[in-house]
PDB file of C-alpha atoms and ligand atoms in Angstrom:
ATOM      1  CA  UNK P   1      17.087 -53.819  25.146  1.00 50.00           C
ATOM      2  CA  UNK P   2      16.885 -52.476  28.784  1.00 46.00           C
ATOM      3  CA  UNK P   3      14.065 -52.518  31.334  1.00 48.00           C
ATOM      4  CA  UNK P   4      15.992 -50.182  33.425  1.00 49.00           C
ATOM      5  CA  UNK P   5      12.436 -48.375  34.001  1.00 51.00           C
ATOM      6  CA  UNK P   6      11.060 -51.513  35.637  1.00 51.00           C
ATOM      7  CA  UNK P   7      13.668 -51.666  38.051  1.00 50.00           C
ATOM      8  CA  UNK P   8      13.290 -48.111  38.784  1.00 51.00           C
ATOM      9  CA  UNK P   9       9.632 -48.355  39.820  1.00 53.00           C
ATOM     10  CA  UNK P  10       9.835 -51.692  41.816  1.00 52.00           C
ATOM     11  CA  UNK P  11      12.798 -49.609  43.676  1.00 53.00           C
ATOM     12  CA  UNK P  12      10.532 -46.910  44.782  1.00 52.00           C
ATOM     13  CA  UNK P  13       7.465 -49.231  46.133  1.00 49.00           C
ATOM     14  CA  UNK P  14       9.935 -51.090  48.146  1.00 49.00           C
ATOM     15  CA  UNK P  15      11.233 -48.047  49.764  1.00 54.00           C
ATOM     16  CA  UNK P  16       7.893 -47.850  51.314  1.00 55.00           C
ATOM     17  CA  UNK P  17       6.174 -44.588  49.139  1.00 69.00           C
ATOM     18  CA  UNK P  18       3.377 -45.171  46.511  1.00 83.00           C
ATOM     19  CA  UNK P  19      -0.212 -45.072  46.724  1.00 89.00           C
ATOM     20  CA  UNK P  20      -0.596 -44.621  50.232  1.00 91.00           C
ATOM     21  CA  UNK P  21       1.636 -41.710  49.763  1.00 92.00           C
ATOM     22  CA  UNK P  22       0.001 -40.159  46.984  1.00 90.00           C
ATOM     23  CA  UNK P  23      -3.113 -40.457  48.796  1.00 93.00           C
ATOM     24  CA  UNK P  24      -1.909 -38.688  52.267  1.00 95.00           C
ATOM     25  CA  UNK P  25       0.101 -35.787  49.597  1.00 94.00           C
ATOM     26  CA  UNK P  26      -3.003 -35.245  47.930  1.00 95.00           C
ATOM     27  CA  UNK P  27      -5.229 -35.171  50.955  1.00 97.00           C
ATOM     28  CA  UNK P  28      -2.396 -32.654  53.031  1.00 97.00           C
ATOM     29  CA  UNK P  29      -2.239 -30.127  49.734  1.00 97.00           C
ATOM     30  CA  UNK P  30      -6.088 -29.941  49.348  1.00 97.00           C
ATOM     31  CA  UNK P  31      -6.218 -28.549  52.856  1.00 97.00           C
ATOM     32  CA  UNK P  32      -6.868 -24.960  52.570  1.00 96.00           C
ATOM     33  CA  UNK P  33      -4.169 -24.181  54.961  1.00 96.00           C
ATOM     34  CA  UNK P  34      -1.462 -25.696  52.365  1.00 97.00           C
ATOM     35  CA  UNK P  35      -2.883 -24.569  49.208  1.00 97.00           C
ATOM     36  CA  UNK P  36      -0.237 -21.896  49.036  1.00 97.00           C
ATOM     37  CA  UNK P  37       3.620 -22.329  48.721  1.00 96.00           C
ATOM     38  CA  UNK P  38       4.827 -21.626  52.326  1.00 95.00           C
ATOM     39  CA  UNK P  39       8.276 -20.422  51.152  1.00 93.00           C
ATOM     40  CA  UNK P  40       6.172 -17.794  48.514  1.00 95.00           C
ATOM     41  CA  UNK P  41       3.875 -16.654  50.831  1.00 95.00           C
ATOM     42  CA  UNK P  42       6.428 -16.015  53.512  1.00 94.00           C
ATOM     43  CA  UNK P  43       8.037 -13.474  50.419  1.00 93.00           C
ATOM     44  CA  UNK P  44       4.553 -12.105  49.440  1.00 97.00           C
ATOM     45  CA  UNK P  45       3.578 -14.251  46.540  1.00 96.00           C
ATOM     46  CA  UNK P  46       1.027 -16.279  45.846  1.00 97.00           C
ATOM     47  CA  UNK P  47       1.552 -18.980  44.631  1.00 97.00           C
ATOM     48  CA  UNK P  48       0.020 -22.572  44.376  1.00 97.00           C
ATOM     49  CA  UNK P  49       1.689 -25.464  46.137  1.00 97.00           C
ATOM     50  CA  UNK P  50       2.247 -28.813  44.503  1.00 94.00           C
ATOM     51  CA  UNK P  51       5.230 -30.580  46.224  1.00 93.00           C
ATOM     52  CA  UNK P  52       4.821 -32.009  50.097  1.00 95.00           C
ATOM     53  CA  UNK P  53       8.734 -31.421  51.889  1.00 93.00           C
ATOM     54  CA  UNK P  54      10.097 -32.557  54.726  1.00 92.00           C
ATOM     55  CA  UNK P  55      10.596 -29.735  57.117  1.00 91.00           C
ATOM     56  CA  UNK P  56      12.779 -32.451  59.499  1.00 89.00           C
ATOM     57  CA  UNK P  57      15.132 -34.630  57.056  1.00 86.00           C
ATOM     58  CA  UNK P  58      13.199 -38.370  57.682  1.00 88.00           C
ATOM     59  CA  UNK P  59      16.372 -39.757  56.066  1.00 88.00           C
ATOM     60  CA  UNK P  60      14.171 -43.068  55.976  1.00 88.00           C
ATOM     61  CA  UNK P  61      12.638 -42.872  59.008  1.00 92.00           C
ATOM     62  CA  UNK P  62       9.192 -43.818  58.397  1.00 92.00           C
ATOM     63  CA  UNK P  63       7.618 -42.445  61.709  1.00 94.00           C
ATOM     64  CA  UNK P  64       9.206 -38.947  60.735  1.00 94.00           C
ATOM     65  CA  UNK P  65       8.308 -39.492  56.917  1.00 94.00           C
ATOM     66  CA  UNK P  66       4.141 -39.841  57.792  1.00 95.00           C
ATOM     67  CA  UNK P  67       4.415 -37.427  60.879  1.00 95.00           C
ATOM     68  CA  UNK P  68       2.049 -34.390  59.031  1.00 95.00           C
ATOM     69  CA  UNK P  69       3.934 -31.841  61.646  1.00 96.00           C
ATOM     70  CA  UNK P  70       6.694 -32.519  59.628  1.00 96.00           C
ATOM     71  CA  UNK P  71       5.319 -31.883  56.285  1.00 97.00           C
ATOM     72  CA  UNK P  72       5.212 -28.701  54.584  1.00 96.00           C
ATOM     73  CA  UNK P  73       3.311 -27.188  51.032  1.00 97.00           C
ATOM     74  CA  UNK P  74       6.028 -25.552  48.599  1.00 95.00           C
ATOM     75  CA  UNK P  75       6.073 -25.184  45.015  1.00 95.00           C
ATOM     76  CA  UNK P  76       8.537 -27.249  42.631  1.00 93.00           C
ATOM     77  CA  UNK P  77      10.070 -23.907  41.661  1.00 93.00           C
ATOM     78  CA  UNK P  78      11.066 -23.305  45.374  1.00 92.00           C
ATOM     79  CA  UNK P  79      11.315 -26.771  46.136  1.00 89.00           C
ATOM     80  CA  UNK P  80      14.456 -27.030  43.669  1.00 86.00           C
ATOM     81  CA  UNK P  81      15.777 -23.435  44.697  1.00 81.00           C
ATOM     82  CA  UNK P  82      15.465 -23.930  48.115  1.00 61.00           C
ATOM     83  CA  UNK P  83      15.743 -27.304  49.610  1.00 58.00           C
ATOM     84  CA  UNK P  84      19.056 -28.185  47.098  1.00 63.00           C
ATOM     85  CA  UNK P  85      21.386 -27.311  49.454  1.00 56.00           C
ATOM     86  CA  UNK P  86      19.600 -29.752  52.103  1.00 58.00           C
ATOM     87  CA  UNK P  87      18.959 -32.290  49.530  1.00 53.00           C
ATOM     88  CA  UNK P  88      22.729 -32.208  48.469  1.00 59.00           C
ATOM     89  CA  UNK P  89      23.064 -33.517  52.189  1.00 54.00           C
ATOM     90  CA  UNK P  90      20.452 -36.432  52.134  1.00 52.00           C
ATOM     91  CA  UNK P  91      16.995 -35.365  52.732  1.00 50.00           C
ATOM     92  CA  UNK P  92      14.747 -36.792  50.461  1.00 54.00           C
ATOM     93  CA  UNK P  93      11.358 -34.894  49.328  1.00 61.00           C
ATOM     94  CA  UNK P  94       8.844 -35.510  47.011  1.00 63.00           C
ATOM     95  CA  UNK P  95       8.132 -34.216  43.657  1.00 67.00           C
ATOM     96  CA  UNK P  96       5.441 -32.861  41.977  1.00 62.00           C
ATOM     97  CA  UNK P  97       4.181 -36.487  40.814  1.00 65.00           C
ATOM     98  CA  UNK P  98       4.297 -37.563  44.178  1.00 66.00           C
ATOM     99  CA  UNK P  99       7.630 -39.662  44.122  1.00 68.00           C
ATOM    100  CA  UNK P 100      10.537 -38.937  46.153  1.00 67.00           C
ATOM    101  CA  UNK P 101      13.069 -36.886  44.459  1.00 66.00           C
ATOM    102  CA  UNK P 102      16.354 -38.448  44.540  1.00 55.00           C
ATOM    103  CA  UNK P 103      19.587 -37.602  42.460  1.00 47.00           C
TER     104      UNK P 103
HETATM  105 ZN1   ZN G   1       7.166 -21.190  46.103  1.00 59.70          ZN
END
């Protein structure tokens, strides 16, 4: 019998995301100024965000990763059209449940 899911979590808090994260996501996407998916709105649709990107790859830098200027509302749908390319290339960006989405 594995644990593998264990592992996984204690992974993620020691990269340095979590609570505090969820906390700042939650508090940037209830802004009424990030409500909206910026990548939808910019094509005329309205649509509700629920995924916090990384405009600037932080690639672990955790001045870049809090810095808000650096944060923008998109939805998962354009989230995984969008950013794949970039991810493909190592920026990391958080999902809808507030982890970082890593492949
Ligand atoms: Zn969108």
């Amino acid at each position: 019998m594995t644990h593998s899911w264990r592992t996984d979590r204690r992974k993620t808090s020691e990269r340095g995301y979590g609570w505090k994260w969820q906390q700042a996501r939650a508090a940037f996407l209830s802004r009424p100024e990030n409500v909206l998916c910026r990548y939808c709105e910019r094509q005329g649709r309205i649509t509700p965000a629920n995924v916090v990107d990384h405009i600037q790859p932080h690639k672990g830098d955790q001045r870049l990763f809090w810095q808000r200027s650096n944060w923008q509302p998109l939805c998962k749908a354009c989230h995984d059209s969008a950013k794949q390319a970039e991810e493909k290339s190592g920026v990391c960006a958080i999902g809808v449940d507030g982890w970082p989405v890593n492949s």
